[in-house]
Short mmCIF file of C-alpha atoms in Angstrom, two decimals:
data_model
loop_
_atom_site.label_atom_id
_atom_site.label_comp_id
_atom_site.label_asym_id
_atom_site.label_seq_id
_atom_site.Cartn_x
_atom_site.Cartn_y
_atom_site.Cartn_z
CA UNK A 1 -9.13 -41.53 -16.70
CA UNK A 2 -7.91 -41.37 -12.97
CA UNK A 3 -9.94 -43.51 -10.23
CA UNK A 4 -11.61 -41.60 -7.56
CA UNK A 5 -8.87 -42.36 -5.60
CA UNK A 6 -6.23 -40.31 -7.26
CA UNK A 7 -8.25 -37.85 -8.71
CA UNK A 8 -7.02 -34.09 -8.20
CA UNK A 9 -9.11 -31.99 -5.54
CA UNK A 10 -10.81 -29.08 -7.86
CA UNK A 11 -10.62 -25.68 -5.78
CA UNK A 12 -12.24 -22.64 -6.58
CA UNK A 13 -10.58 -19.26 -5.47
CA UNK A 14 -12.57 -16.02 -5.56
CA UNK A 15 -11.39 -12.56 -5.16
CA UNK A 16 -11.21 -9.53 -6.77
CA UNK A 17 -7.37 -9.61 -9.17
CA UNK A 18 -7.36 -5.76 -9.90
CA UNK A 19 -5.99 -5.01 -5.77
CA UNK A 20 -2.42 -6.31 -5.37
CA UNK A 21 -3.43 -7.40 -1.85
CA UNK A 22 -5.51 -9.96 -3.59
CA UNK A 23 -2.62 -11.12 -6.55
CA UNK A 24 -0.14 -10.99 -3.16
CA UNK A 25 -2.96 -13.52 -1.88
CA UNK A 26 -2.95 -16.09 -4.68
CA UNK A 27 0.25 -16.22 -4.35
CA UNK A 28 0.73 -17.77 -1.09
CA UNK A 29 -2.14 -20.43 -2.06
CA UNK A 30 -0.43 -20.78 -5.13
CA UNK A 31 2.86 -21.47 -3.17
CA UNK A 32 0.98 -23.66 -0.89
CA UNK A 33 -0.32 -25.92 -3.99
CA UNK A 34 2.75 -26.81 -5.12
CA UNK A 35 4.12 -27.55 -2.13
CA UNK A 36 1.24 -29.69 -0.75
CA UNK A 37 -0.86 -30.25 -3.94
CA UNK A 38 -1.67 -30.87 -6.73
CA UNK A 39 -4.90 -29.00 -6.79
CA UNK A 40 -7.09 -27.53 -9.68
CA UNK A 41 -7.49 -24.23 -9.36
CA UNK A 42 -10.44 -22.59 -10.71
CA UNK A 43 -10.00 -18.67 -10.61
CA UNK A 44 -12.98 -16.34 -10.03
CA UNK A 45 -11.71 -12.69 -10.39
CA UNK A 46 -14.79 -10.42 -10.66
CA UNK A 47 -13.37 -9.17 -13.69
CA UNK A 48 -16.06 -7.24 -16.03
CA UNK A 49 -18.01 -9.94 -18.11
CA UNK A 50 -17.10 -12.98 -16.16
CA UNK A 51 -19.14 -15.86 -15.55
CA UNK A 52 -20.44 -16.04 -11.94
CA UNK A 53 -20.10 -19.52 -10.65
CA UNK A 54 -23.75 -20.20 -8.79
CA UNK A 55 -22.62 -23.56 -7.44
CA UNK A 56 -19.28 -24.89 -6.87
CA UNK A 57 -19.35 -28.50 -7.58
CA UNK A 58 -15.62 -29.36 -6.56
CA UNK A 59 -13.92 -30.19 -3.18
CA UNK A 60 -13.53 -26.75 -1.60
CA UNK A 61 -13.51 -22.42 -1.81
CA UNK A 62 -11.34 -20.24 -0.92
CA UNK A 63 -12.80 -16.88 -0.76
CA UNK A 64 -11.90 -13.53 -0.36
CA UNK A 65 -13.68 -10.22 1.39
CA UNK A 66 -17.22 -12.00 0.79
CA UNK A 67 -19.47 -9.45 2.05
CA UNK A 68 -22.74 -10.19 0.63
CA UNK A 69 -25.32 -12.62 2.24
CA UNK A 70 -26.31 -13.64 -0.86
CA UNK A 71 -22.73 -14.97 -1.16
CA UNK A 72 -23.04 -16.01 2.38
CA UNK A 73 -26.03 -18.03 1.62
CA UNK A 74 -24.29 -19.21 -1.47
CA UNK A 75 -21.44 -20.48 0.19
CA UNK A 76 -23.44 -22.27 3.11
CA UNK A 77 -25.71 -23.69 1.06
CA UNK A 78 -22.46 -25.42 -1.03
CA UNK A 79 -21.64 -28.10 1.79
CA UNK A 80 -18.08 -27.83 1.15
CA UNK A 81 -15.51 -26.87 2.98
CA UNK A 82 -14.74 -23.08 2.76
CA UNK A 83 -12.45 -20.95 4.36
CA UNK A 84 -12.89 -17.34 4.12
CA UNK A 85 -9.55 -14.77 3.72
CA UNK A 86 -10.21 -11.85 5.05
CA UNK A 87 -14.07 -11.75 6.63
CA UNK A 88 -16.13 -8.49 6.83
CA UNK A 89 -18.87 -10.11 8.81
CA UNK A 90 -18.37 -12.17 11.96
CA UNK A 91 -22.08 -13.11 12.61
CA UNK A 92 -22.46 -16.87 11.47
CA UNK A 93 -22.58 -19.11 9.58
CA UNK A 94 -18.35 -17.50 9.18
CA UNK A 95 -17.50 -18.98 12.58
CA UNK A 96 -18.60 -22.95 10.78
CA UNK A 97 -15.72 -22.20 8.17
CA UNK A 98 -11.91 -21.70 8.22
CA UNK A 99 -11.42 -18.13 9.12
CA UNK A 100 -8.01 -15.63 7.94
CA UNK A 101 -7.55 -12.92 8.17
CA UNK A 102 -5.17 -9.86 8.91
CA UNK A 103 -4.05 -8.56 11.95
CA UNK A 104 -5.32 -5.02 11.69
CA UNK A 105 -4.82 -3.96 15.05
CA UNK A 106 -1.19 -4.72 14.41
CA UNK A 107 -1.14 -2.96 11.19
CA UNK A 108 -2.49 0.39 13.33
CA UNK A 109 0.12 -0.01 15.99
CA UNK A 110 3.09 -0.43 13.60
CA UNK A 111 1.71 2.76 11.44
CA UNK A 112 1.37 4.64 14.53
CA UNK A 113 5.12 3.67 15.79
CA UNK A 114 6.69 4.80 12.54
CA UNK A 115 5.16 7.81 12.44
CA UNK A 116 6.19 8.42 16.14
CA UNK A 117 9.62 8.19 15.37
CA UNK A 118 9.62 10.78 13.20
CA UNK A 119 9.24 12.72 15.64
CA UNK A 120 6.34 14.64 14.49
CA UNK A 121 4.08 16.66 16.97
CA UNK A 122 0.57 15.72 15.54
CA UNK A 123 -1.46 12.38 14.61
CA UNK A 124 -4.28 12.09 12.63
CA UNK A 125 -6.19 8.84 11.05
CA UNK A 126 -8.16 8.31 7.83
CA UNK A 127 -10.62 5.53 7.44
CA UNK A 128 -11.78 3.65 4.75
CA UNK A 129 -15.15 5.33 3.42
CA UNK A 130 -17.57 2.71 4.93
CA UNK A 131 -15.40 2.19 8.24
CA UNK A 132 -15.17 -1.48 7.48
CA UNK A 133 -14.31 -3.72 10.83
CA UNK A 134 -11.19 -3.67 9.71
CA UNK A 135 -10.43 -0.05 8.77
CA UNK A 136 -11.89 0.56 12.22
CA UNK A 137 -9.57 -2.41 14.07
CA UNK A 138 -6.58 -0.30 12.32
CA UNK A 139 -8.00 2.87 13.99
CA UNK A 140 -7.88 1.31 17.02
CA UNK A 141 -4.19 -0.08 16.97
CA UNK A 142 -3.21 3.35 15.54
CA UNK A 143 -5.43 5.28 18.54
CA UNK A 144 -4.01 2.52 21.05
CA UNK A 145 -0.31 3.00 20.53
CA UNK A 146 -0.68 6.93 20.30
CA UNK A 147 -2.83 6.94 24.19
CA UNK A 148 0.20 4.78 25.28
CA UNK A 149 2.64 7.65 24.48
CA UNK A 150 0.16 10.41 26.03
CA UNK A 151 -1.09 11.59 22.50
CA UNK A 152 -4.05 12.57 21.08
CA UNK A 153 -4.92 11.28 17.52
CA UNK A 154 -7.61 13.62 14.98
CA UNK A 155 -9.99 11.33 13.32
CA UNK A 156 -11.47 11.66 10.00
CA UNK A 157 -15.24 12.44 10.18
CA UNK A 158 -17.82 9.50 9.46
CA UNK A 159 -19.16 10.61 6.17
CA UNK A 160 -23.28 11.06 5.00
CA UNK A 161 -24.28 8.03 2.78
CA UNK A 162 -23.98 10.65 -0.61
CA UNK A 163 -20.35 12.02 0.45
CA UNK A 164 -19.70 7.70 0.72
CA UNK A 165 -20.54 7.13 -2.69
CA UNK A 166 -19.82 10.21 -4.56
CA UNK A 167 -16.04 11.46 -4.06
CA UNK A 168 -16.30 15.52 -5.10
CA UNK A 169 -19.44 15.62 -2.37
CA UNK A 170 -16.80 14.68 0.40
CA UNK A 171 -14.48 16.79 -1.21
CA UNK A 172 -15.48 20.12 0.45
CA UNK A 173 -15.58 18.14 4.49
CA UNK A 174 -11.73 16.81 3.21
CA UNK A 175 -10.42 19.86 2.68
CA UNK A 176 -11.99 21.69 5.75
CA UNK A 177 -10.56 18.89 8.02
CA UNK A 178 -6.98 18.86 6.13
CA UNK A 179 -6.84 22.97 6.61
CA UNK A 180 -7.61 22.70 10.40
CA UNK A 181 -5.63 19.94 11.22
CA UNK A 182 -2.36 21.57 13.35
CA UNK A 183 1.06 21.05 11.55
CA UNK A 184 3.36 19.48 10.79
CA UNK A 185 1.21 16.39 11.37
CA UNK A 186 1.46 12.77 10.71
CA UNK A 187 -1.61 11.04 8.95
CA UNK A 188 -1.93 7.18 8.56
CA UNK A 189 -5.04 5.94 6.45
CA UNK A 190 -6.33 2.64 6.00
CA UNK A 191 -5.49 1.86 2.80
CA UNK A 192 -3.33 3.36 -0.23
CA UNK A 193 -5.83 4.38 -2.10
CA UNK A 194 -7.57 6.45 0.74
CA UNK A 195 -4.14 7.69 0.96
CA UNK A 196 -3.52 8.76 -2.50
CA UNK A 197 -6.86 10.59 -2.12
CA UNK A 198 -5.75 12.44 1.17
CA UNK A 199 -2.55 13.12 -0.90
CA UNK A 200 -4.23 14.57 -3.40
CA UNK A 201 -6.07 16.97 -1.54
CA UNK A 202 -3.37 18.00 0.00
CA UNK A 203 -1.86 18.95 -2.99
CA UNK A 204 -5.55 20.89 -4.01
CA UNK A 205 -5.23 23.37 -0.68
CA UNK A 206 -1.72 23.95 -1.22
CA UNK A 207 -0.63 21.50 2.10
CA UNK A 208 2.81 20.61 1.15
CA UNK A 209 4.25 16.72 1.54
CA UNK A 210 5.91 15.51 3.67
CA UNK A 211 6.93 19.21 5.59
CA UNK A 212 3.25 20.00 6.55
CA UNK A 213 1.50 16.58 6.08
CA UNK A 214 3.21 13.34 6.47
CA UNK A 215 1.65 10.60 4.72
CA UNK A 216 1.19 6.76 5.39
CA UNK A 217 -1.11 4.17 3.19
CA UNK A 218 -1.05 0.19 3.66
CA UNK A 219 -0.76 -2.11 1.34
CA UNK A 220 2.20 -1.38 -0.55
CA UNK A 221 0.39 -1.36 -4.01
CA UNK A 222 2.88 -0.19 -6.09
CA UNK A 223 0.61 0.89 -9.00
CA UNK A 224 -0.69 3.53 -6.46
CA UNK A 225 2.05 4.18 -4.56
CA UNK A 226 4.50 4.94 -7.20
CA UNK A 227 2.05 6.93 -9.14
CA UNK A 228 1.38 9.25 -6.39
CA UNK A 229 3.38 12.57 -6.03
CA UNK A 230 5.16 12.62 -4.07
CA UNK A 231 5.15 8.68 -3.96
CA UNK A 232 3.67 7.16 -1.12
CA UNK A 233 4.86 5.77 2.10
CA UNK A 234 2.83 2.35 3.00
CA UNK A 235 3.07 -0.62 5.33
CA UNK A 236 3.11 -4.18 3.48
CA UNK A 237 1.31 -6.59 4.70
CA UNK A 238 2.20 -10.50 4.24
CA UNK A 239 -0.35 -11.28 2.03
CA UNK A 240 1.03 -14.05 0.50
CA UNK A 241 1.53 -15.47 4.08
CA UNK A 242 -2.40 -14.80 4.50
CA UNK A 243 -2.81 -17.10 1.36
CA UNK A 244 -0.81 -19.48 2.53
CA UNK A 245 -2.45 -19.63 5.47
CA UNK A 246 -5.91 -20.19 3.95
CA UNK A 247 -4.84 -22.81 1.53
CA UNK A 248 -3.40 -24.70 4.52
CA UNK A 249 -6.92 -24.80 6.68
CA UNK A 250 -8.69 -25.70 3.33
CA UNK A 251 -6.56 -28.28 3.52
CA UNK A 252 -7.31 -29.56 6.74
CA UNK A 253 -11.15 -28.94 6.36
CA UNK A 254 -10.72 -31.31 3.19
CA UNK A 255 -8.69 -33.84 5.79
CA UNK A 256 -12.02 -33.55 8.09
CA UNK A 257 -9.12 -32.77 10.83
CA UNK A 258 -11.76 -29.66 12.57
CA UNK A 259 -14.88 -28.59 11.95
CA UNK A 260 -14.79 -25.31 14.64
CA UNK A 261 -11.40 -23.53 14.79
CA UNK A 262 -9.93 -20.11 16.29
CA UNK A 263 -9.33 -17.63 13.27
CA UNK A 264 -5.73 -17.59 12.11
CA UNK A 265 -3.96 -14.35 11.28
CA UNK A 266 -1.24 -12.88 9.06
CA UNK A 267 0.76 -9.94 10.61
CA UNK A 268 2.09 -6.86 9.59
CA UNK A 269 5.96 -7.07 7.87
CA UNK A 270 7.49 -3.46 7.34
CA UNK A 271 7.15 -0.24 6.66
CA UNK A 272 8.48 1.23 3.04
CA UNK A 273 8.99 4.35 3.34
CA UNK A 274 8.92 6.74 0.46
CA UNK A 275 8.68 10.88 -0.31
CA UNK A 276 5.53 10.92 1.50
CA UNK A 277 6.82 10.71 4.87
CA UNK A 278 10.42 11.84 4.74
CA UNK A 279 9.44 15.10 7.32
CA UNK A 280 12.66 16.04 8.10
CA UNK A 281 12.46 18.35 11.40
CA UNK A 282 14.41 21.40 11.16
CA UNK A 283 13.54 24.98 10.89
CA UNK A 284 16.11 25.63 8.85
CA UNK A 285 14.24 27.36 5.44
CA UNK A 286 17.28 26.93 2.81
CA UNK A 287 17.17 22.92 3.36
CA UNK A 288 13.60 23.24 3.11
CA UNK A 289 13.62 25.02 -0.04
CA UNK A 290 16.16 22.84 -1.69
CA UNK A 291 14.54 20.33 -0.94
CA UNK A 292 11.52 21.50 -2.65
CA UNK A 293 13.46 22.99 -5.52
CA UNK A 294 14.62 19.04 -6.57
CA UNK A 295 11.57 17.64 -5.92
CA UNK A 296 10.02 20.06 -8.42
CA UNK A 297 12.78 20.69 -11.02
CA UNK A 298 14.98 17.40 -10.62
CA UNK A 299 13.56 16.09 -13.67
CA UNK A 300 13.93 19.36 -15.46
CA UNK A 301 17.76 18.96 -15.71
CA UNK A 302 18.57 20.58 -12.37
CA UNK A 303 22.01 19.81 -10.87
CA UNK A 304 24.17 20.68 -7.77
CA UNK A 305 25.63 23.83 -9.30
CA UNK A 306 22.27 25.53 -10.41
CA UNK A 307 20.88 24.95 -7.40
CA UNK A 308 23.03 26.48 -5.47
CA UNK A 309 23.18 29.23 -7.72
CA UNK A 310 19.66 29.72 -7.34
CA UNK A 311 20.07 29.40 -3.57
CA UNK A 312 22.42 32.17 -3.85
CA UNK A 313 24.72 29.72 -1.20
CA UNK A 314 28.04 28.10 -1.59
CA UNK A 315 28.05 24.62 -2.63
CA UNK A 316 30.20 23.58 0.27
CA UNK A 317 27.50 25.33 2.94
CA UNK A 318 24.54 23.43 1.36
CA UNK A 319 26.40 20.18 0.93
CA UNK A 320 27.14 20.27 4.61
CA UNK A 321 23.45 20.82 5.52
CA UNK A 322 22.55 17.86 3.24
CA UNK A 323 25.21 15.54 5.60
CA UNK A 324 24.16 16.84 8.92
CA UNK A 325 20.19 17.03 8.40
CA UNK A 326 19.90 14.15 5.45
CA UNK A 327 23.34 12.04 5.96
CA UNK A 328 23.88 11.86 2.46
CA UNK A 329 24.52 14.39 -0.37
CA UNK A 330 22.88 16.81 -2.63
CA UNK A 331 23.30 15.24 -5.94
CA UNK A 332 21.88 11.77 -4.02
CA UNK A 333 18.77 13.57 -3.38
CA UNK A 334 18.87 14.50 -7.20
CA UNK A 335 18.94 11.43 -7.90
CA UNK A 336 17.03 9.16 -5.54
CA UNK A 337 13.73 12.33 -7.34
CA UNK A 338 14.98 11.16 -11.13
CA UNK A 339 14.47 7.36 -9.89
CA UNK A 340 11.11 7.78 -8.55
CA UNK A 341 9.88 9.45 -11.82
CA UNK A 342 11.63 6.15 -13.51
CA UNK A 343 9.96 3.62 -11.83
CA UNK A 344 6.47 5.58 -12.59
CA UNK A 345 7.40 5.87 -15.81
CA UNK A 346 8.64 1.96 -15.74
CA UNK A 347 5.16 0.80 -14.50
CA UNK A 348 2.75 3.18 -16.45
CA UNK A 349 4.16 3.68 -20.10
CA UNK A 350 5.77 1.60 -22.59
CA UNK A 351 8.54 4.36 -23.32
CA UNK A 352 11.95 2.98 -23.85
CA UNK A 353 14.77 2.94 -21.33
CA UNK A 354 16.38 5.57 -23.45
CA UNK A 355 13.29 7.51 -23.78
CA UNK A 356 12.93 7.38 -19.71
CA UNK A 357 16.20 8.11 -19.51
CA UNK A 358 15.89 11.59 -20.98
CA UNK A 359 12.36 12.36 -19.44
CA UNK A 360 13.95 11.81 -16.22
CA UNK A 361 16.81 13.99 -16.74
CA UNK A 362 19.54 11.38 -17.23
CA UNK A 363 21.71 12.07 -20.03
CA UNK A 364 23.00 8.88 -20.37
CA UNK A 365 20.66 5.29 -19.98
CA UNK A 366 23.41 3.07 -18.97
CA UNK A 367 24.52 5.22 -16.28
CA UNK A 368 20.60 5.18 -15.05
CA UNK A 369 20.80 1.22 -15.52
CA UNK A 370 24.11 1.37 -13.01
CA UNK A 371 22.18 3.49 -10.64
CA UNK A 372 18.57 2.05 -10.78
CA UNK A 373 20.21 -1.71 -10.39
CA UNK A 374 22.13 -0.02 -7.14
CA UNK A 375 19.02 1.23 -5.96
CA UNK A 376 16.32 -1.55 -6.69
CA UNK A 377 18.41 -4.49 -7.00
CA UNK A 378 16.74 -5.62 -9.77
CA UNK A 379 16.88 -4.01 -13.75
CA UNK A 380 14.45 -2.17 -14.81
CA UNK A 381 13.23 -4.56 -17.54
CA UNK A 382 12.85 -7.00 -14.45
CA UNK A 383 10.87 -4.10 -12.14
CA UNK A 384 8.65 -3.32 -15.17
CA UNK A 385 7.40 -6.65 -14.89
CA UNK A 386 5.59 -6.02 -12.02
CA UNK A 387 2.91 -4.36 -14.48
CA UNK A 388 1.73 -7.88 -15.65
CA UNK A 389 0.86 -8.87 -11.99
#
């Protein structure tokens, strides 16, 4: 048995596994233990049927989104250091622990810049269905950068407490709002799934993606975003660095180095852009509709030369639209459609390559291995991974 001296600090993490913010999060303390550790990690998830842990009797917590005061009370009452990752509350006891969290203003500002250069004439926001502090802080950024550039922005309506909890009640005040919104117009919402939902409804009023309604979520899940149609647009956030982060002041609360300290933040890191926002401004209506005509039928089995048939237009004429509007060709956009399907298919069944192969509309699998490794970077054994997250 080890002496006191050498034994391992016992850590207990909570936060909720099923969001890939979260899984980004353990990450970075995971990358931070065995760097700086060892620690023992003991991993509260909120799955269904887990044991609640009423009183931590290690060295420290990390813990995620608390937003209870029960949990509050909980967590002052343990005597430990604690850092929290990602607040909802600022009223104390939070500012007598470590403090991380994300720079949402930042997020707001870089969704609003993105969507700016796309050159789209209209700017809408979506919040999160409680307007959270930090849903609201990504308003702001969003509003901020907009008012900068002498633009308005359309915000979502606050919603009654039934319309909050009960998704076909808000569904009516959605639809109005998406309907009188002027277009083309470029929406950002605070998270993917609120996304996916806006999505959705766009799709239930006949608002077509990205021509009419450009589309931007945050988080990057790829579960959501990937499942969407057409797949979501989103800005990733370094989570892992926000893990990393928190793992590092619980480190220094063990060390007794502070006892007060100035919240530390995680920022922002790119925007990865899928269908959802690829608006491509141009009145020209035969791009428009061959655009749409691969998006729908591109798994079907269409192909350069029935399109254009369809088009009634010479291949040559619509290939040189594709280069001037799209800088690439027709059969790439083909393509770049089949992929997308693959890599929902990829996270979300357990069909063979082959099988994927021919539901995507690839006749042969190893020339969609060539093409997907191109793409991705990865094979699509390794990118199906991702499921087990």
């Amino acid at each position: 048995m080890l002496s006191s001296r050498f034994q391992i600090p016992r850590i207990l993490v909570s936060m909720q596994m099923s969001l890939a913010a979260c899984r980004d999060k353990l990450r970075g303390i995971m990358q931070y233990e065995r760097i700086h550790g060892p620690w023992q990690i003991h991993l509260m998830s909120e799955r269904l049927g887990e044991q609640r842990v009423r009183k931590w009797d290690g060295a420290g917590i990390i813990a995620d989104s608390v937003p209870h005061l029960s949990t509050n009370e909980e967590l002052a009452a343990s005597g430990l250091p604690v850092v929290i990752l990602d607040y909802l509350q600022t009223t104390p006891p939070w500012k007598h622990y470590g403090l991380v969290g994300c720079d949402n203003h930042a997020v707001g500002r870089m969704g609003a810049e993105y969507l700016w250069l796309k050159e789209l004439p209209s700017f809408a926001f979506v919040d999160e269905v409680h307007q959270k502090n930090w849903s609201l802080a990504r308003r702001n950024g969003f509003e901020e950068f907009l008012k900068e550039k002498g633009r308005d922005c359309f915000i979502y309506p606050s919603l009654t407490e039934k319309e909050k909890s009960d998704r076909k009640a808000e569904l009516p005040k959605l639809k109005k709002w998406l309907r009188q919104l002027p277009k083309p117009v470029g929406i950002m919402a605070a998270m993917d799934a609120r996304a996916r939902q806006v999505l959705e409804v766009c799709y239930l009023v006949g608002i077509h993606v990205p021509n009419e309604v450009a589309i931007l979520g945050v988080d990057n899940d790829e579960l959501i975003c990937q499942t969407s149609y057409p797949a979501l647009s989103s800005i990733q956030v370094d989570n892992a660095g926000g893990g990393f982060l928190a793992a590092q002041r619980l480190s220094e609360l063990l060390q007794g180095k502070f006892t007060v300290a100035p919240t530390l933040y995680y920022q922002p890191l790119r925007v990865v852009e899928r269908r959802s926002t690829e608006y491509l401004k141009t009145d020209d209506p035969l791009l428009r509709e061959a655009l749409e005509s691969i998006r729908l039928y591109a798994t079907a089995g269409i192909n350069v030369n029935t399109l254009v048939k369809q088009l009634h237009v010479s291949r040559r004429s619509l290939e040189q639209k594709f280069q001037k509007h799209l800088q690439h060709t027709v059969l790439d956009e083909i393509h770049s459609v089949r992929l997308q399907y693959v890599c929902n298919l990829l996270l979300n069944t357990d069909f063979t390559i082959s099988e994927i192969a021919r539901l995507a509309g690839f006749q042969n699998e190893y020339y969609l291995s060539t093409l997907f490794r191109k793409k991705f970077g990865k094979t699509m054994s390794q990118y199906r991974q991702k499921r087990g997250l």
